Amino acid sequence: MYFPWLRNKVFVTVGVLLIGLENLLNFLKRLNLTEYEAKAYLALLRLGSADAKTLAETSRVPRTRIYDVIHGLERRNLVQRKFGDRPVLYMPTPPEVSLEVHMRKLLGELNGGFRAIQKVYYATGAKEAFDTWVVRGEGTYLTAVKLAREASSLLILRCASLPLEVFQQMVEALRKAKRRDVRILTALDSSLKESIGSQDFEDFLKEFNPKIEDFFLPLNIIFSDFKDLLIFYAPTPGQIESPEPVGLYVKTGGLESLLRERFEKAFGRVTP
């Protein structure tokens, strides 16, 4: 139901509730807002407009600090004054005008830091010290999808258990790899249907014609271009205690040529 007299306040409030206030506070802090600035900004988003007293009460920012907080938000172009009213009313600036600038700056800093770490890593020869890494948590899923997205000649996927969202990302990566003429071999555990749903399972069967097996160990395997191998465990939603995903990431290094040779003898040539 839409209430014209509430305008956008209903939708803003519902949005805040759905996303989670704590998550939004953390997001704003990552953009270098202080705790008080983040609270005041979120309160103003919910209110639409407010004077300093109302904003302090709603956000629970001390009244002795509220003007400093508002001035800080104004300097960041997150808040603007509505002139002509007494007391002065403050309104949030549209996010695409204000927050996007801060996000671009943060992303630039992250990218710069990432490139700097890469230079140090490769300059010290660290890449030669290890060819096997343990990966944990969400990074396991990111690595798996990344390998699928970047494959150029061969992609082997053995899927035992994946969260639906990750499985769908993997399917999209496989589709793009297929359009790049990457050779794709897939196998699914028959129990996967329970965790991703019968529709997604059946659609995968029609599109990629995988082998259906009952895996002895519930491990996922991704092998990409004879160079990168990821073996990992992913907890299923039905588990009472769900540990985080964990896996082993292997760079084949000098074995790449041998692996390619053995594979091509068994399954035919793979386009480089």
Coordinates of C-alpha atoms in Angstrom, one line a residue, residues 50-53 82-90:
A50 CA 14.8 17.2 10.2
D51 CA 16.2 20.0 12.4
A52 CA 19.2 19.5 14.6
K53 CA 17.2 18.8 17.7
K82 CA 16.9 23.8 3.5
F83 CA 17.2 27.5 3.5
G84 CA 14.3 29.8 4.6
D85 CA 13.0 27.5 7.4
R86 CA 13.3 28.2 11.1
P87 CA 14.6 26.1 12.8
V88 CA 17.0 25.2 9.9
L89 CA 16.1 21.8 8.3
Y90 CA 18.6 19.4 6.9

